[in-house]
PDB file of C-alpha atoms and ligand atoms in Angstrom:
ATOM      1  CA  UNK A 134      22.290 -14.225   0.622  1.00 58.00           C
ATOM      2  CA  UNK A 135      19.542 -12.675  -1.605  1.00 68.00           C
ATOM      3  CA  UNK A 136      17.581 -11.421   1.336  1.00 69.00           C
ATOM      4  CA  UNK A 137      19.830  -9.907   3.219  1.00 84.00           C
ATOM      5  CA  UNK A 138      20.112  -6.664   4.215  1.00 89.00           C
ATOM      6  CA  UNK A 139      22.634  -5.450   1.176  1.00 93.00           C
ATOM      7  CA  UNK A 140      19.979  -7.148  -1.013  1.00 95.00           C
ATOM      8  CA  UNK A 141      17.755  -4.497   0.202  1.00 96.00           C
ATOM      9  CA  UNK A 142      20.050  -1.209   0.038  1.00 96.00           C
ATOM     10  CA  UNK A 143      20.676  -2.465  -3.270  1.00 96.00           C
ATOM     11  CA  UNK A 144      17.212  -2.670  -4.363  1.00 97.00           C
ATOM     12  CA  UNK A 145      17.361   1.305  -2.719  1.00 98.00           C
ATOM     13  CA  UNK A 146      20.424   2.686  -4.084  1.00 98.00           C
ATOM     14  CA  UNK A 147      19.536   0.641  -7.162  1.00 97.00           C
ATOM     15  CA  UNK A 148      15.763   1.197  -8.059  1.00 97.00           C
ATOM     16  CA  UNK A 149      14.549   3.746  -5.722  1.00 98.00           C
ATOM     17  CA  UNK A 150      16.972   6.743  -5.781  1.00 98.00           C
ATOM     18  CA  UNK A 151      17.692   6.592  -9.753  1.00 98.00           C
ATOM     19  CA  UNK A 152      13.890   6.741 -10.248  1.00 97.00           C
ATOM     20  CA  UNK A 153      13.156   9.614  -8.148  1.00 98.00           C
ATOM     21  CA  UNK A 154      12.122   8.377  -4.603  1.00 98.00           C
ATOM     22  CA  UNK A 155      13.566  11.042  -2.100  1.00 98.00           C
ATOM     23  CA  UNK A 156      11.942  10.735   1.021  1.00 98.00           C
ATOM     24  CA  UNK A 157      14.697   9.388   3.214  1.00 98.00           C
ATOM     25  CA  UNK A 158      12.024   8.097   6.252  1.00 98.00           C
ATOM     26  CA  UNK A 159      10.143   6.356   2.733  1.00 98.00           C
ATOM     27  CA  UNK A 160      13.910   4.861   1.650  1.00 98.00           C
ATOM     28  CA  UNK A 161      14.673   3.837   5.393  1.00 98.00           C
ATOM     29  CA  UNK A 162      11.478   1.385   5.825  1.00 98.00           C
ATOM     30  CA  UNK A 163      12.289   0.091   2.270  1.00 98.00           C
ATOM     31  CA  UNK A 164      15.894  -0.653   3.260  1.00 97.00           C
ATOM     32  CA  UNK A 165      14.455  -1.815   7.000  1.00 97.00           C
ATOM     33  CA  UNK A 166      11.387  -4.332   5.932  1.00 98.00           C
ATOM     34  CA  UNK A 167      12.032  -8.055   4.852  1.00 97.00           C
ATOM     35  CA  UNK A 168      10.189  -8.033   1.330  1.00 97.00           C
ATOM     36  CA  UNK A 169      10.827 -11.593   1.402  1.00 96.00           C
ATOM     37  CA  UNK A 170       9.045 -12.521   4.193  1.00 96.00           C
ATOM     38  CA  UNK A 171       5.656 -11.435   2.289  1.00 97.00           C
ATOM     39  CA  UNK A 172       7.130 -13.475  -0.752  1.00 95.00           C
ATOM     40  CA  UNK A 173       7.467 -16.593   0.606  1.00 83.00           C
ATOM     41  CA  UNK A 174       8.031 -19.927  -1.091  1.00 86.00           C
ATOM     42  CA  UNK A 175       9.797 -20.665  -4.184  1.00 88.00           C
ATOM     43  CA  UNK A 176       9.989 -16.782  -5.378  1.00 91.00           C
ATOM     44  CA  UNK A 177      12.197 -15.586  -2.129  1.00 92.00           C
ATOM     45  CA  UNK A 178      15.043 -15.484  -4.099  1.00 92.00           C
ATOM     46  CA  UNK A 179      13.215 -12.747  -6.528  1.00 94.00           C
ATOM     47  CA  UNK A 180      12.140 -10.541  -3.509  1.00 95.00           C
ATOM     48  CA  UNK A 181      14.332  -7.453  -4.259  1.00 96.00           C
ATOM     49  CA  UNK A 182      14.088  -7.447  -7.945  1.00 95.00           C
ATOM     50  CA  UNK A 183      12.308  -5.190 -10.127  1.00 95.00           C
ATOM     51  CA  UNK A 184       9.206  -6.334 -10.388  1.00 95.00           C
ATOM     52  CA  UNK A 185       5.787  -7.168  -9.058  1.00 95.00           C
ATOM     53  CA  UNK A 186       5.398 -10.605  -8.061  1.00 96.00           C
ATOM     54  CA  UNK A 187       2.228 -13.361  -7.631  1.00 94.00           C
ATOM     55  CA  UNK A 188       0.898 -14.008  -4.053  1.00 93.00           C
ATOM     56  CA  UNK A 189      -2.018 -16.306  -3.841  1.00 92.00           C
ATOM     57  CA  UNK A 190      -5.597 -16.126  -4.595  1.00 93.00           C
ATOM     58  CA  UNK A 191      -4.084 -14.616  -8.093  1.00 91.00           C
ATOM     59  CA  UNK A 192      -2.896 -11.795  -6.251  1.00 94.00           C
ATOM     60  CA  UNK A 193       0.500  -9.544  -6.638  1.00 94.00           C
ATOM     61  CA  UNK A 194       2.492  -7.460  -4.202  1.00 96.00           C
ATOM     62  CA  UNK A 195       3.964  -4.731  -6.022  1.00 96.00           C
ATOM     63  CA  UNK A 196       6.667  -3.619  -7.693  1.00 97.00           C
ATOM     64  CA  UNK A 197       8.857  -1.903  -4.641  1.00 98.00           C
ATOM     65  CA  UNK A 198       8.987   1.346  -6.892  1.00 98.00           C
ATOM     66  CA  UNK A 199       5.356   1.402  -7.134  1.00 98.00           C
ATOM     67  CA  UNK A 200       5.141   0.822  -2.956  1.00 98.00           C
ATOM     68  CA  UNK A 201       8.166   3.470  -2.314  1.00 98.00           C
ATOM     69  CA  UNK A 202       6.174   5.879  -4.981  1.00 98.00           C
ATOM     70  CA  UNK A 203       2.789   5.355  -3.215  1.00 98.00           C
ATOM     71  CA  UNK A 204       3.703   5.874   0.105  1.00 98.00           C
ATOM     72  CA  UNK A 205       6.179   8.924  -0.700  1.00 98.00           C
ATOM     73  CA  UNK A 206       2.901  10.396  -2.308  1.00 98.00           C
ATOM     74  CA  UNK A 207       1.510  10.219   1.268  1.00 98.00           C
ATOM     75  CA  UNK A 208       3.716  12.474   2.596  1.00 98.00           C
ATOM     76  CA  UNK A 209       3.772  10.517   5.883  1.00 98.00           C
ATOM     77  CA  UNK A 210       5.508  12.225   9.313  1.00 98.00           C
ATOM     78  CA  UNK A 211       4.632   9.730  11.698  1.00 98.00           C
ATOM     79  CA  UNK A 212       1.404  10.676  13.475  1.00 98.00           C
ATOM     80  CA  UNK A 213      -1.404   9.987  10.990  1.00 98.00           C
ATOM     81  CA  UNK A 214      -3.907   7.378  10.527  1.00 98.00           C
ATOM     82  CA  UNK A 215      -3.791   6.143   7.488  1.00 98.00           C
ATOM     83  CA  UNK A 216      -5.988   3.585   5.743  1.00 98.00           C
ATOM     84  CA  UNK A 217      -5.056   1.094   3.021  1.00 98.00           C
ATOM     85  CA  UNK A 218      -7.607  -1.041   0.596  1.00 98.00           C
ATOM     86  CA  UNK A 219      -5.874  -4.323  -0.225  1.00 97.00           C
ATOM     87  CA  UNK A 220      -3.720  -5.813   2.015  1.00 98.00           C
ATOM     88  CA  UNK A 221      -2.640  -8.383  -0.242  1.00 97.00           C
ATOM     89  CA  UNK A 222       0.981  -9.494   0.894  1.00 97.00           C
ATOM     90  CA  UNK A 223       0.789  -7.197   4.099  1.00 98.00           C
ATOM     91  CA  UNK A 224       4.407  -5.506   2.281  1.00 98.00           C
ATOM     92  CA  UNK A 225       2.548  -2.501   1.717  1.00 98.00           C
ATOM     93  CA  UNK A 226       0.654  -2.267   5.475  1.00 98.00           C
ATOM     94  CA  UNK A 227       4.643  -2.851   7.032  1.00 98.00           C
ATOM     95  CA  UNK A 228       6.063  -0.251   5.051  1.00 98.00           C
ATOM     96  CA  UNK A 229       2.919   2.411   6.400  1.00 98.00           C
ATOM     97  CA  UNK A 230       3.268   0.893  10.133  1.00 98.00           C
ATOM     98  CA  UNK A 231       6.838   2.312  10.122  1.00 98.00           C
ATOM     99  CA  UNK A 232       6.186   5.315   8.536  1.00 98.00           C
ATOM    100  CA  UNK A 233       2.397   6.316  10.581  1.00 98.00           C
ATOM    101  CA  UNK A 234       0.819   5.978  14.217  1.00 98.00           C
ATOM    102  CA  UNK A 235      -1.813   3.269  12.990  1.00 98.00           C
ATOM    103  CA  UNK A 236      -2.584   1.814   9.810  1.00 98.00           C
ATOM    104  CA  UNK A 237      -6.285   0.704   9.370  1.00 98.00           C
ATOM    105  CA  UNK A 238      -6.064  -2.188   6.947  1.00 98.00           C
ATOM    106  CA  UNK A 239      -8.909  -3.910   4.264  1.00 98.00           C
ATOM    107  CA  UNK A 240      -8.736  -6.861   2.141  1.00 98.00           C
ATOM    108  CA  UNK A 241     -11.806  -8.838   0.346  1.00 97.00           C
ATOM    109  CA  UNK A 242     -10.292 -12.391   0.645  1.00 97.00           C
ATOM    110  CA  UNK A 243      -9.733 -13.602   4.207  1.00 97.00           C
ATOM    111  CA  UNK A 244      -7.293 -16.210   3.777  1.00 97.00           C
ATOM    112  CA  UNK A 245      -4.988 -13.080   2.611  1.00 97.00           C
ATOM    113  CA  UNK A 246      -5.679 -11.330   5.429  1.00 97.00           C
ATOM    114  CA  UNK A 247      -5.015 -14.032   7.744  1.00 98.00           C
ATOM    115  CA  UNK A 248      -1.403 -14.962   6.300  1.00 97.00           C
ATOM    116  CA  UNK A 249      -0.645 -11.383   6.062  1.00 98.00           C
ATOM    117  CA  UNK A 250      -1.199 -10.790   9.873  1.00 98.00           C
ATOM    118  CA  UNK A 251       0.690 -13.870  10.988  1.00 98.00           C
ATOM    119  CA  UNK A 252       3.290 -12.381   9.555  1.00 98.00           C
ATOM    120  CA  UNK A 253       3.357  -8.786  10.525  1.00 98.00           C
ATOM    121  CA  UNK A 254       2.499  -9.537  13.870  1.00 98.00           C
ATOM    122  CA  UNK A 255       5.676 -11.731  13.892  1.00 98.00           C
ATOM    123  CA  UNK A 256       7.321  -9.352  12.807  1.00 98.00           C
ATOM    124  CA  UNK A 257       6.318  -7.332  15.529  1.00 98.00           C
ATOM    125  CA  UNK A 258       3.733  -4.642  14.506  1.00 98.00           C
ATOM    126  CA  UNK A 259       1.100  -3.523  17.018  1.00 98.00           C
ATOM    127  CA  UNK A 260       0.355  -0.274  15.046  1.00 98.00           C
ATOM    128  CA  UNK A 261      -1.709  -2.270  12.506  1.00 98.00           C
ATOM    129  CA  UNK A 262      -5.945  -3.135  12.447  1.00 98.00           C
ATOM    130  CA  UNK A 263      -7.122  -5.213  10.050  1.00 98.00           C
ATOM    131  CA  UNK A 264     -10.569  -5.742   9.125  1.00 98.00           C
ATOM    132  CA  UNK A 265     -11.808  -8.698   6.232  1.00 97.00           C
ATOM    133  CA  UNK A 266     -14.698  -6.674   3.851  1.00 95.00           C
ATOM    134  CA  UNK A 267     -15.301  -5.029   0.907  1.00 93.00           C
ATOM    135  CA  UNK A 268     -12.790  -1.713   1.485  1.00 92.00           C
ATOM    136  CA  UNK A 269     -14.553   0.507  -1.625  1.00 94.00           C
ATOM    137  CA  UNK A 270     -16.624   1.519   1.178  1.00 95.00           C
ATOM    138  CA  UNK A 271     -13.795   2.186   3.754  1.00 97.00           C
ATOM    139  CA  UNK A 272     -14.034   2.064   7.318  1.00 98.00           C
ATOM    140  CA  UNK A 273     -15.868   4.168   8.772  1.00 97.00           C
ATOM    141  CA  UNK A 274     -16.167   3.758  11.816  1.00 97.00           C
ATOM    142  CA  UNK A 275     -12.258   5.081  12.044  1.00 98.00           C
ATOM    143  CA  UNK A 276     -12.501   7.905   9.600  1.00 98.00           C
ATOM    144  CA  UNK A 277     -11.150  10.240   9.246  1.00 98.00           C
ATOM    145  CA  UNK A 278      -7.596   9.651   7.668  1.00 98.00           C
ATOM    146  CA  UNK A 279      -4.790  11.535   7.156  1.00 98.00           C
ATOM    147  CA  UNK A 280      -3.892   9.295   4.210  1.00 98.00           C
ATOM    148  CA  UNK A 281      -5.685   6.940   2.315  1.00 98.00           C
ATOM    149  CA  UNK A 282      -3.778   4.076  -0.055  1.00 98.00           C
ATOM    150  CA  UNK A 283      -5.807   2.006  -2.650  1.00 98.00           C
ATOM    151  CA  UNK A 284      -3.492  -1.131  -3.920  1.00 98.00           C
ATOM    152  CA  UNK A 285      -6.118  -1.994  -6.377  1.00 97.00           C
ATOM    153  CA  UNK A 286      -7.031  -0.469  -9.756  1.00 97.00           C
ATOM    154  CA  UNK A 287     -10.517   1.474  -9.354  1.00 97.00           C
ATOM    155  CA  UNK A 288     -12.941   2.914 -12.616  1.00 97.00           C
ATOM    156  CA  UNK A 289     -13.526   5.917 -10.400  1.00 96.00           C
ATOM    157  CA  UNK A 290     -12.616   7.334  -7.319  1.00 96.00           C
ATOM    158  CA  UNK A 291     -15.234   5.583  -4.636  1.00 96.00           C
ATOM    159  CA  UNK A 292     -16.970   8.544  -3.174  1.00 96.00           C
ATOM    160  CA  UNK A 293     -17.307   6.632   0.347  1.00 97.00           C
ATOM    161  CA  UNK A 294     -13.314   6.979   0.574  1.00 97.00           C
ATOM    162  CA  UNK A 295     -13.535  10.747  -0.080  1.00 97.00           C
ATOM    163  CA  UNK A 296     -16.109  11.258   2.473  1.00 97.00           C
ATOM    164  CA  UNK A 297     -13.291   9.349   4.895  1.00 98.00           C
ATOM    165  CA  UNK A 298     -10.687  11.753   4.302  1.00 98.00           C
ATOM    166  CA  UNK A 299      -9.505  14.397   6.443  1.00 98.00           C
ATOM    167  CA  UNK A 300      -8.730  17.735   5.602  1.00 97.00           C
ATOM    168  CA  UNK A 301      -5.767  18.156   4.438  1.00 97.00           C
ATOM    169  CA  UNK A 302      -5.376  14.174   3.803  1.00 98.00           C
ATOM    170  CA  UNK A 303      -3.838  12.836   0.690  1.00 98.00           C
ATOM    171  CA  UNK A 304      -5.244   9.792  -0.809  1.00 98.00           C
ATOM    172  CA  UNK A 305      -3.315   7.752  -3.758  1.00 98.00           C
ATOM    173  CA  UNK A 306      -5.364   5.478  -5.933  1.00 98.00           C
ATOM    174  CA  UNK A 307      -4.715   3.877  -9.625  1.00 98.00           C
ATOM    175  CA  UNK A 308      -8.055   5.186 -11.434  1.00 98.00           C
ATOM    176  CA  UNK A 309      -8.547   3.643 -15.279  1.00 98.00           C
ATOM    177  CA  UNK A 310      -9.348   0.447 -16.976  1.00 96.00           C
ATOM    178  CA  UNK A 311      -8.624  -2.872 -16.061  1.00 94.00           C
ATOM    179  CA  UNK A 312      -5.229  -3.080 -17.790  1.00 93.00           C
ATOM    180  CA  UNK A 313      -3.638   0.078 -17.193  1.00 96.00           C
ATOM    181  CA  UNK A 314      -4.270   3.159 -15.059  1.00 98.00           C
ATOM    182  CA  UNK A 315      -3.348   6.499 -14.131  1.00 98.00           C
ATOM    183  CA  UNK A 316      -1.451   6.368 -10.153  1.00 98.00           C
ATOM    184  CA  UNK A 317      -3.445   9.092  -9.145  1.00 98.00           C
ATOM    185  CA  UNK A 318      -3.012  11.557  -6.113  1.00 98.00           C
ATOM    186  CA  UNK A 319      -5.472  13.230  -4.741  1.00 98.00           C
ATOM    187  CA  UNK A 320      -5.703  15.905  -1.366  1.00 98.00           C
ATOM    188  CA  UNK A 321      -8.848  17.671   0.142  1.00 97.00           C
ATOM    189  CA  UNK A 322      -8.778  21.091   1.356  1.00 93.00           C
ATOM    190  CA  UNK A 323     -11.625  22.921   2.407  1.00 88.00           C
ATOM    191  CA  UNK A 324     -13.933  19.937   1.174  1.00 82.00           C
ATOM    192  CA  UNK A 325     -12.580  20.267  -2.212  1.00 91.00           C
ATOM    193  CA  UNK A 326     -10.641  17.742  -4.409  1.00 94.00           C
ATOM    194  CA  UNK A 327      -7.864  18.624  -6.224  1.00 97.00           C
ATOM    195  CA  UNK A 328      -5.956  15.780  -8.433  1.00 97.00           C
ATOM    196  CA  UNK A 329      -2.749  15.079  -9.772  1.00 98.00           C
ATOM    197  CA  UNK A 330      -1.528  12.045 -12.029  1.00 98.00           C
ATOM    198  CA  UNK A 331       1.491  10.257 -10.764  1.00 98.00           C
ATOM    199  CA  UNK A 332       1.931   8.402 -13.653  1.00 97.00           C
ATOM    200  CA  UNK A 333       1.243   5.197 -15.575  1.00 97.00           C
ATOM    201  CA  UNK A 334       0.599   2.024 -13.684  1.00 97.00           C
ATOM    202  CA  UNK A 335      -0.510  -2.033 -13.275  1.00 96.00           C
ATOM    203  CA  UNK A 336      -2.558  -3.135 -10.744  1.00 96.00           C
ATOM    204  CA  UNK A 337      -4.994  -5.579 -10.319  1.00 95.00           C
ATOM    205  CA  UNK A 338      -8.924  -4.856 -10.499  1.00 96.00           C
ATOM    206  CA  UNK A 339     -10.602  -3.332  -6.995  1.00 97.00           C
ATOM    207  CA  UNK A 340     -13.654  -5.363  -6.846  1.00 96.00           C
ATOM    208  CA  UNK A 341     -16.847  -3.867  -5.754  1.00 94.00           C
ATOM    209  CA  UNK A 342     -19.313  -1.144  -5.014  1.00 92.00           C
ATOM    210  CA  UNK A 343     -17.660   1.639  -6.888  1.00 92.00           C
ATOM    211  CA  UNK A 344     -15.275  -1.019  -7.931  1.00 95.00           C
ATOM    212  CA  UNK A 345     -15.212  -3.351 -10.636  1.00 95.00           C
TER     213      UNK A 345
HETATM  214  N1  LIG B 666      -0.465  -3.894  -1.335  1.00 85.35           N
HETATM  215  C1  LIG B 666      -0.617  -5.275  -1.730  1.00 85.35           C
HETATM  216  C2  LIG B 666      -1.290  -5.348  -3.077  1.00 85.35           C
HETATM  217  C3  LIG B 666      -2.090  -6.578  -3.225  1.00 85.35           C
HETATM  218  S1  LIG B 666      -2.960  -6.676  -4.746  1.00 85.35           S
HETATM  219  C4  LIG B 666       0.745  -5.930  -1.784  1.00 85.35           C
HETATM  220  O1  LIG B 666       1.721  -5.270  -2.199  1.00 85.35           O
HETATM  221  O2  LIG B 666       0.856  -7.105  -1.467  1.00 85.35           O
HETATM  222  C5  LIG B 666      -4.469  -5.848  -4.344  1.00 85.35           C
HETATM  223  C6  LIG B 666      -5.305  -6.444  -3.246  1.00 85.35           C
HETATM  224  O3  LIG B 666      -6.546  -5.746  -3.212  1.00 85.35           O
HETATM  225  C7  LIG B 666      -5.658  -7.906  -3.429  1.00 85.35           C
HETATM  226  O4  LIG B 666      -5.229  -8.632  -2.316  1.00 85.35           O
HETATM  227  C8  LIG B 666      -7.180  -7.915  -3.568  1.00 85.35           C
HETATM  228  O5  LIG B 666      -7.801  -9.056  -2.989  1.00 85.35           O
HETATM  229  C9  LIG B 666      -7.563  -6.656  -2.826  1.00 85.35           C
HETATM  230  N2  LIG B 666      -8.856  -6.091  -3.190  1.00 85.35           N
HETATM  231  C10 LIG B 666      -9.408  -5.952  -4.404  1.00 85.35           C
HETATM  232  N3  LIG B 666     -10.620  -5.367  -4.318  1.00 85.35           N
HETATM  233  C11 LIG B 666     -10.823  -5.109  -3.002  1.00 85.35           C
HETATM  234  C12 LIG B 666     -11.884  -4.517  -2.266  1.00 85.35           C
HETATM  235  N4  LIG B 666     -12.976  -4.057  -2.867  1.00 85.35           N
HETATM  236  N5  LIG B 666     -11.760  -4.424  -0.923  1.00 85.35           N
HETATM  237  C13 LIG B 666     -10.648  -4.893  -0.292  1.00 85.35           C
HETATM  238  N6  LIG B 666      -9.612  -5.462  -0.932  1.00 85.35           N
HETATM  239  C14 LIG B 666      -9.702  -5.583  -2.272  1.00 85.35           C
END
């Protein structure tokens, strides 16, 4: 079978390791959560290949690289909160439920949302809150966060998610144009930013206040 469990330590002795991902609780949940699942229809076969892939509403769940890359960047130990913008697929928000306490979850479109959560809850997460709005702003009634993931490609980084941000936390966001952008990480100590580029990246626009 494609989407099998080999299919998956394949995809992590295969694309993960070689590239650099070393984390082995990050390279666990890769080899542990059905990418598939959040793939669905005719493109299951392609769910542990290389690549990003469409999801509806002209959408994409990510390259696994880019997911295992992002969440390594975390530097998750299991008792954060952590909040992600864009839960697209849901891939990313399973692969942070294994690896946090509670994962506090945003997406724009609802009927994303809605597919996304039938499926992790079937799956049998109860770490996970979601919440249908417009995440540049957050959610703050939860903050703050030891970690903060953005899945969508920002101009700037949106102050409101800053302000969210614990001390100490780590936040990873793509900050450019709307082609391309710089995976950027960033970490707050004593109120102050510091930021480091991760590299070059693809992801669709954020849309929004301090958005697009
Ligand atoms: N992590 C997801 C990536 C989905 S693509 C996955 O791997 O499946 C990025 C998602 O961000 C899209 O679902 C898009 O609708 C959402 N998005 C874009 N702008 C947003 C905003 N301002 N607030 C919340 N979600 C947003």
């Amino acid at each position: 079978m494609l989407t099998d469990d080999k299919a998956r330590e394949r995809m992590v002795s295969e694309q993960l390791i070689p590239r650099g991902i070393k984390d082995p609780r990050v390279l666990h949940a890769m080899a542990k959560v059905p990418r598939h699942r959040f793939v669905g229809g005719e493109r299951v076969s392609q769910a542990y290949m290389d690549s990003p892939l469409p999801i509806d509403e002209g959408q994409t769940i990510s390259q696994p690289y880019m997911v295992a890359l992002m969440t390594e960047a975390l530097e998750l130990k299991g008792d954060e909160k952590t909040l992600e913008i864009g839960t697209g697929s849901g891939y990313q928000t399973a692969i942070l439920a294994e690896l946090c306490a509670r994962v506090y979850t945003v997406e724009r479109i609802s009927e994303l949302q809605i597919k996304a959560r039938e499926i992790l809850e079937s799956l049998g997460y109860t770490n996970i809150f979601y919440k249908t709005v417009n995440g540049t702003l957050g959610w703050e009634e939860q903050k703050p966060y030891d970690a903060i993931i953005v899945t969508a490609g920002a101009p700037r980084i949106p102050t409101p998610l800053v302000d969210q941000l614990a001390e100490g936390g780590r936040m990873v966001i793509p900050i450019g144009d709307r082609v391309s952008q710089e995976l950027t990480k960033i970490r707050k100590h004593a109120g102050e930013i510091s930021s480091e580029s991760l590299g070059g990246c693809r992801f669709v626009a954020l849309l929004g206040e301090y958005g697009w």
